[in-house]
Structures are given as C-alpha cells and as structure tokens.
Amino acid sequence: MLEDLKKQVLEANLELPKRNLVIYTWGNVSAIDRKTGLVVIKPSGVPYEDLKLEDFPVLDLEGNKIEGKLNPSSDTLTHLELYKAFPGIGGIVHTHSPWCTIWAQAGKPIPVLGTTHADYFYGEIPVTRKLTAQEIVNEYEKNTGNVIVETFKNLDPNNVPGVLVSGHGPFNWGENAHQAVENAVIMETVARMAYYTQTLSREANPLDSHLLDKHFLRKHGANAYYGQNTKEQK
Amino acid sequence: MLEDLKKQVLEANLELPKRNLVIYTWGNVSAIDRKTGLVVIKPSGVPYEDLKLEDFPVLDLEGNKIEGKLNPSSDTLTHLELYKAFPGIGGIVHTHSPWCTIWAQAGKPIPVLGTTHADYFYGEIPVTRKLTAQEIVNEYEKNTGNVIVETFKNLDPNNVPGVLVSGHGPFNWGENAHQAVENAVIMETVARMAYYTQTLSREANPLDSHLLDKHFLRKHGANAYYGQNTKEQK
Amino acid sequence: MLEDLKKQVLEANLELPKRNLVIYTWGNVSAIDRKTGLVVIKPSGVPYEDLKLEDFPVLDLEGNKIEGKLNPSSDTLTHLELYKAFPGIGGIVHTHSPWCTIWAQAGKPIPVLGTTHADYFYGEIPVTRKLTAQEIVNEYEKNTGNVIVETFKNLDPNNVPGVLVSGHGPFNWGENAHQAVENAVIMETVARMAYYTQTLSREANPLDSHLLDKHFLRKHGANAYYGQNTKEQK
Amino acid sequence: MLEDLKKQVLEANLELPKRNLVIYTWGNVSAIDRKTGLVVIKPSGVPYEDLKLEDFPVLDLEGNKIEGKLNPSSDTLTHLELYKAFPGIGGIVHTHSPWCTIWAQAGKPIPVLGTTHADYFYGEIPVTRKLTAQEIVNEYEKNTGNVIVETFKNLDPNNVPGVLVSGHGPFNWGENAHQAVENAVIMETVARMAYYTQTLSREANPLDSHLLDKHFLRKHGANAYYGQNTKEQK
C-alpha cells in the first residue's frame, strides 16, 4: 500500500540525521497521497537507522490507522491539521533543529535579513502565539496544528514554507517529503545567519522589499529564471 | 568479575569521544551492580582508544579496590557519593563537555526554555553552590559529591538526571551507563540551545508549566504515550 | 573549447562544498581566458555532484553564449562586469558562505583586527552601498557588478581580493579560479574571527598600520620573504 | 641528522590540521635538541600533506642553517628567542587557531574561569603588549619572541605553557613537540569556553584560588595523583 510514498518518506526521514537536523529520534517526516487522502508518517520513537518500509503507519486524515503495527509519531495530529488546512502541500517535517529552535524558544519571528532568506521565504518566518493552558492540557498536538493554521490566516503557506512553534521548534512543508526537508535545511541555515547578524549588529534592518521580490521571484513563479527550466525544478 | 557491567561501562566510555563530549581523557563513566554494591569505573588518565575490559577497576562503595591493577578515575569518590545518595540510578558520567561547562563556569542553572529541555528534564538544571576553601583542600572529590547531593535535597534525581558543578562541569546519571551518557548528550544540546536563546533575547522566559508537564509526562511516567511501549523504552 | 579552463573551473566549483562554503547549489565559480576574452562559468541550479566538463557554458564578455546547452549561473552578469573592470583577475567566486553573509547582512565592512586578515587583505574588506529600487528592478545582476566596481574606485582589487554585497553575500577573485576560492575560504575564516572578536570586546581596535604593512608585504610584493620563492607562490 | 627529532616534528606538524588548529599552511611546530642546541622546524609555506622528513631545516640558536635546502618558517626567529629564554621547554607551536586568535585580536588575557583551565594553566593566559612601530619594522619576528619573554618576566613558562601575541595569535610550548601541540589544543578549547562563559554572563568571576591550586596540583608536581604514575605521564 502506497509503497512509493513510503519509500519517499523513509528516504526523507533518513535525510534528517544526515543533514544534522536531529539527534536520537528528534524529528519526523510525513507525506500525503492527495488522491486517497492517506498519510504515511514515521513511527514514534524508532531510531532512524532501524527504520524499515513496512514500519511506516498509514493513516487517514482523521487519524485512523489504515495500515501498520507501530504507533505513529506523537506529533501526527499536528501533521494532519496542516494537511487539512493547506491543500497545496504534500510533505511535512518537524524537528528540534537547534537554530530554528532557539528562535522558537525566544518567541521571535525570523526577519528577512538577506537574499538567502528571500530566495526561499517570501517574508519573515512567523512564530505562533503561545498555546493556552486549556489548549495544552486537551488535544495538545491537534491544537499545535491549529495554532499554526491560525498564524497563516493572512499568509500563503506555499510562499512561506515553514513556521516556528513558540517554545517548541520548527515545522516545514513542501510539495513532497523531500521538498519539506530541503526547506527545513534552508530554514535552519537562515535561522543561524539571522542569529549572527542580529548579535553582530542590533540595528540590522530587514531587506528592502524590492530585493525581497527580486530574489523570491527570480526563483519562484511564472517569470522565474533561475535554474535550467522556465519554472525552477523544485 | 562483573564482565557484563564492565562491557557496558567500556562501551559507554567509548561513546564520549564519539559524541564529542570529550577530548583526550576528559571524562569518565561508571556503573553500579546494585546487588553487590560494586562499582566499575574508568581508570584514570587512560586514553579511550587504549581501554580494555580488564583495565576497569572494581570498587566497593567505600572506595576499596576489589579488583584491577590500575588507579580508578580521580573523580571516583564523587561517583560513589552519588550512588550512595541516589538509589534509583545505575550509571554516572562526568565530562567537561563545552556547553554544559560554560553554564557551570558562569555559575548559572539552565532554565527550561523549550520543549526539548522539558522532554528530558522536569525543571531547570541546577548548579551547585561553590565549595568552601575547607571543602576543596580536604576530601575535594568526596565533597563534590556531597554538594551535588545537597543541591538535590528538594529535587528528584530521577526527574532531573544531571547537574552542573559550579566552576567545573556537568555530572549526569541514568538507569545504567548508556542512559547516563544519553542524558549527557541531551543536556549538552539543551545547554547549547539555552545559550543561544538567551543571547538572542535576554527576555526569553521559562516555559509555561503546563507545557513542561505535557512534554515531560508524555515521555515519562505511567501515562506516557511517546514511543512503542506504554512506558517509553529507555 | 577551453578544456583546461573548464577543468579548472569544474575543480574550483567542487571545492565549494568540500570547504563548507555552500549547501545545495548556493555558489558559482568562473574563470576567464584573457587572450580570447571568453568566460567559463557554472551552469545555473545544477548540483555540484552532477557537474560534467561539457556542462559548462562559454560566454563572451557581453554575455553571449558561445558554447554549451545549459543556462549559465543567474549571477553571470555580475561576474562579467568584474572581469571588464578588473583586468588583473582571472577567476571569480560567489557564495552565501555564512560568516561573510552575516557581515553583508549587517551591512558592515570587516575591519582589520589581526594579522590573519593582514596576511591576505591589505585593509578592511568593504561592503557595497545598497542598490536603489531602480537598480534592483532593471538589470539587477549587472548592477550588482557595477556597485562592486564603484566600491573599488579608490581600492586595488589585487590587494583586497573580495567584497561584501550589502544584504546579499561575498564575491571573491584571484589570479585564477583556484586562487579565487582560496581567497573565499580565507575571507570566511577572517569574517568568523572578526565576529567573535567584536562580540568578545566591542572596543577591539583595528590593527596598527605598521603591523598591517609588515604582514601583507612579507607575503606579497617585491620584498616578500614568506614561502620558498622570492615572491610567494600563489 | 637528528632523524628522531625530525620525525617527532613532522608528526606534530601533521597533528595541526587533524586537530583543526590550522587551514592551508597557517602554523608551524619546532623542537630543540638541548644537547647540541640545534632546532628542527617546519619549512615555510609547504602544505602539511607534502611534508617529508628531509624537508625539515636544522638551525642553530642564532638562526644559521646547519642542514636542509628549504627556507625555515618565517616565524623561526620567534621560536629561537623562546628556546634561549625558556630552558625547560623542548617544543614550540604557533598557529592562528580561531578561538585563541580572537582573544589575541581583542588584546585580552584569558581568565581562569573553570577547572578545565586550571588543570593545565596555573593562572590566566597572558597577552603580550603591542609591539612598537620600531619593533615591527626592524627584526619583527625576533621582537615577537622578545615581547613574549618580557610577558613572562614574573611567570614560570612551565606552569603557563602558552601566550597570546596581541593582534596576532597563540604560541604554545611543552617538554617536546607533541606536548606543545597538546597544550595548543587545550588552550584552544579553554579559549572557546571562556568566550562563551563571558558572553553568557559578563559577571563570571575567576576561579577561587584554592580550586585553581587543587586542580593544577592534582595533575602536576610532586603530589600529583591524576593518572597511573605518581607524576602524571605527560
């Protein structure tokens, strides 16, 4: 069942330790098959080096397990809320990658300080509000998804493919699982450079809006001219 | 004598350079056999790559050498005090891992700034008071153990499996030697992210207590739901 | 056509991920054949591990493609402006290497804080002014080259082989493609040490001019005495 | 001639890139044969991977070349001044290792902030005064040696086996070339932790003198009890 998707999700999960986004079992990748509405996600607490194709649970969007013996990631309900709210995305990744996590812990959005950011994120990377006590005690993981969706009520998740959950860490997404992980790697790099830029100079200003447009749009959208295709081969 | 325990302690010691917690001979792991009350510990000043099973001294809890030719770690008496005071622990590790060491040198506890911390440490990671001149001059290593025990007089060492010794560095423990080292790796990661969070934003606040509870308790205790067992397979 | 130059440019591009100056496709190296005025440059958006000799486009200094099927780097027009304005250079590299990028994002030149800097850069490493909205909207890449040239109107590019483009990142050059990459590696190291020096001590002063002269001139110029030749074998 | 010493110096030089103290040719190690007063030192500007035993020049303490075709390190005269002034040392290393270099660039001594420092350096690691214009212009390398010696007029170089040259970088020494490099690795680690300690807490205080004594003397001197011998096997 969904063998190709499972293979993609397995490979994308293995990318996490390889790219230094996780230690131990601190991250999970999922992907959705939009035709059937079924989601494949990493099983909970299994070390990356032990993952096998048949270990990956398959769930529907309500969280019912359709296939698989193992428990899905404890963050599954967050993933499902995002798939329901953001129809353009095909893969999601959550980690505690250190540079994004420190911005999440500080409760601060990552400002657009340079063209590296602008090449991939069309505006600042937002941070969610804090969850209320009630939202933490009941349905915590689902509410984490809801607060991300709330954060994007005036934002296009296809133009800003990531978010910081306050006090917690990053979530990223993309057209598929691989693209989600690539966005996570890039957001980590952007977060790191933003930290050093701001501690070097507290007066560092956000990028000029024309430069933001130029860099984002030369890589994305109808008039993109980066790469070997008219539209960048993401 | 205690061959399985020696093997575990050897492997746990080798994990230290592999996980970048030590250079040269800057760290030691021990474990206790609770039935006999005997402790196996790294010999003093021996490079990790030269360690052999038969090199590991076996001591009783009063520090008498029961087996082995080599001198035990110069920190042995600290380990023994902890085994005596904390009956729930089976392994101890001491290193000068850089991120924990800088918090110890600054004399500051590590506040709970995010869920990564809350997943493993149920509250801030404490720092001991400074030793007095008298405590340094006489029985320094034993007194180092005592000041750690004093620091935990109102804390459960099973819920906060590590401490910073002021001006010195970290000690960690766990159910066994491997678990102690895993806690050391995690505390190092938490210490690093706490440094960057606080230098990014001096106003970063400790995590909401509901979120601390949620994260610690979903991984630990009777109602844990992380991983593949009812109780997490640590 | 220009097989030796293509080989040099290929090798120099492969040096970028090896020296940790880039991730994904975030950098490009070119070189010029001064006899014919033809330039070889990395194709746009192609991963380093997939690069083949025959992939490298050959262009004239006006940007006309003379050979090759693939699109050249989207930064090509910046490279061409520099080759036209700086006749002493043979190779150029552009990356988003993190330490240089944070200085570019902060909009600050890198001051001469030590002899490591003075060994290779005869004075501070300048940062360009910001481009105007007009310069961004029309002919952005060409104008990026122009603003670099403007920055060097009173500077010798052979004595200061690199620049920071405000809000963007570094460009470096040298006698050939390899020398350009070496200068990029060194500028990255200098940028990193300058960050830490200034955050350690906001009062750190630029190096005494006699020490700047001593270090730059013992490695460069007619009276150089570093290395095994009268003039250093760069 | 002095084949064993050359072998030791070759191995110690190769340790520099392996321990991440240098890139390119940014460091040199020497050793002295105290019986003959002859010094073996790295040749200038030769990459570490190309070094061969027969490349190493042999010099007397006045700097006359006794054997070898290649030019000695441009820092040779600094090494010779130290061998003349510090009779207890057998090996010297100079690098631009980044963490020591930032303290040198900031012009600040490294305070004793923890026991890691105290285990190897019996007091703060001093920084030289700046050289005068005259000292830079004439006999710069010899004067660099002299200003180090001046810095130690009230210090025992055997108890503090390293120094920061203001605006430049570190020199370390030891009983032999290997010990000098080990001290350089340790000083780099101490410098890094001191940076982070001070930026975490500007009020971090130097270690209590009893703790400094305890740690230095349990590893060094007549009553040392660290390691497997009465006196530590350095």
Short mmCIF file of C-alpha atoms in Angstrom, two decimals, chain C residues 15 19 113-116 119-120 181-182 185-186 189-190 192-197 199-201 204-208 210-211 214-215 218-219 225-229 233, chain D residues 23-26 43-46 69-72 74-75 96-99 101-103 105-106 108 130-131 133 136-137 140-141 166-169 195-196 198-199 202:
data_model
loop_
_atom_site.label_atom_id
_atom_site.label_comp_id
_atom_site.label_asym_id
_atom_site.label_seq_id
_atom_site.Cartn_x
_atom_site.Cartn_y
_atom_site.Cartn_z
CA GLU C 15 35.99 22.87 -3.80
CA ARG C 19 35.33 23.63 2.07
CA LEU C 113 41.51 43.06 13.57
CA GLY C 114 44.52 40.79 13.27
CA THR C 115 47.46 39.54 11.29
CA THR C 116 45.46 36.71 9.70
CA ASP C 119 48.30 38.37 5.57
CA TYR C 120 45.79 38.38 2.69
CA VAL C 181 38.28 30.01 -3.99
CA GLU C 182 41.27 30.12 -1.64
CA VAL C 185 37.93 30.32 2.24
CA ILE C 186 40.28 32.77 3.92
CA THR C 189 37.75 32.46 8.28
CA VAL C 190 38.62 36.13 8.76
CA ARG C 192 34.28 34.43 11.55
CA MET C 193 37.15 35.55 13.76
CA ALA C 194 36.12 39.21 13.34
CA TYR C 195 32.60 38.38 14.55
CA TYR C 196 33.90 36.68 17.68
CA THR C 197 36.50 39.36 18.34
CA THR C 199 31.35 40.31 20.33
CA LEU C 200 34.07 39.48 22.89
CA SER C 201 35.19 43.09 23.05
CA ALA C 204 38.72 45.86 19.82
CA ASN C 205 40.71 48.22 17.60
CA PRO C 206 41.92 47.83 14.04
CA LEU C 207 45.49 46.62 13.70
CA ASP C 208 48.35 49.11 13.83
CA HIS C 210 52.84 49.07 10.64
CA LEU C 211 51.68 45.56 11.51
CA LYS C 214 54.53 44.02 7.77
CA HIS C 215 52.19 41.05 7.37
CA ARG C 218 56.08 39.81 3.89
CA LYS C 219 53.74 37.60 1.83
CA TYR C 225 60.01 36.54 2.20
CA TYR C 226 57.28 34.01 3.10
CA GLY C 227 57.43 30.61 1.41
CA GLN C 228 60.11 29.05 -0.79
CA ASN C 229 60.35 31.65 -3.59
CA GLN C 233 53.96 31.01 -4.97
CA ILE D 23 43.96 25.59 7.42
CA TYR D 24 46.36 25.86 4.47
CA THR D 25 49.89 26.49 5.88
CA TRP D 26 48.85 28.53 8.92
CA PRO D 43 59.78 24.77 6.22
CA SER D 44 57.93 27.96 5.18
CA GLY D 45 54.75 27.75 3.11
CA VAL D 46 54.85 23.99 2.46
CA LYS D 69 67.53 23.12 1.33
CA LEU D 70 64.23 24.76 2.19
CA ASN D 71 63.64 28.07 3.95
CA PRO D 72 62.56 27.62 7.55
CA SER D 74 59.05 32.81 8.63
CA ASP D 75 58.39 32.66 12.40
CA HIS D 96 46.21 31.05 14.05
CA SER D 97 43.71 28.74 15.74
CA PRO D 98 40.47 30.70 15.80
CA TRP D 99 39.49 30.82 19.48
CA THR D 101 43.26 34.27 17.88
CA ILE D 102 40.07 36.12 18.84
CA TRP D 103 41.40 36.67 22.37
CA GLN D 105 42.80 40.17 18.50
CA ALA D 106 40.75 41.53 21.40
CA LYS D 108 42.71 40.31 26.36
CA LYS D 130 51.62 45.59 21.40
CA LEU D 131 54.91 45.93 19.57
CA ALA D 133 56.38 50.69 15.25
CA ILE D 136 57.65 45.89 13.86
CA VAL D 137 59.75 47.49 11.16
CA TYR D 140 59.81 41.81 13.71
CA GLU D 141 59.96 38.06 14.33
CA SER D 166 48.45 40.84 20.76
CA GLY D 167 46.68 41.24 17.42
CA HIS D 168 48.24 38.06 16.13
CA GLY D 169 47.63 34.64 17.73
CA TYR D 195 34.42 33.24 25.20
CA TYR D 196 31.05 31.59 25.73
CA GLN D 198 31.87 35.64 29.32
CA THR D 199 29.20 36.31 26.70
CA ARG D 202 29.64 39.28 31.96
#
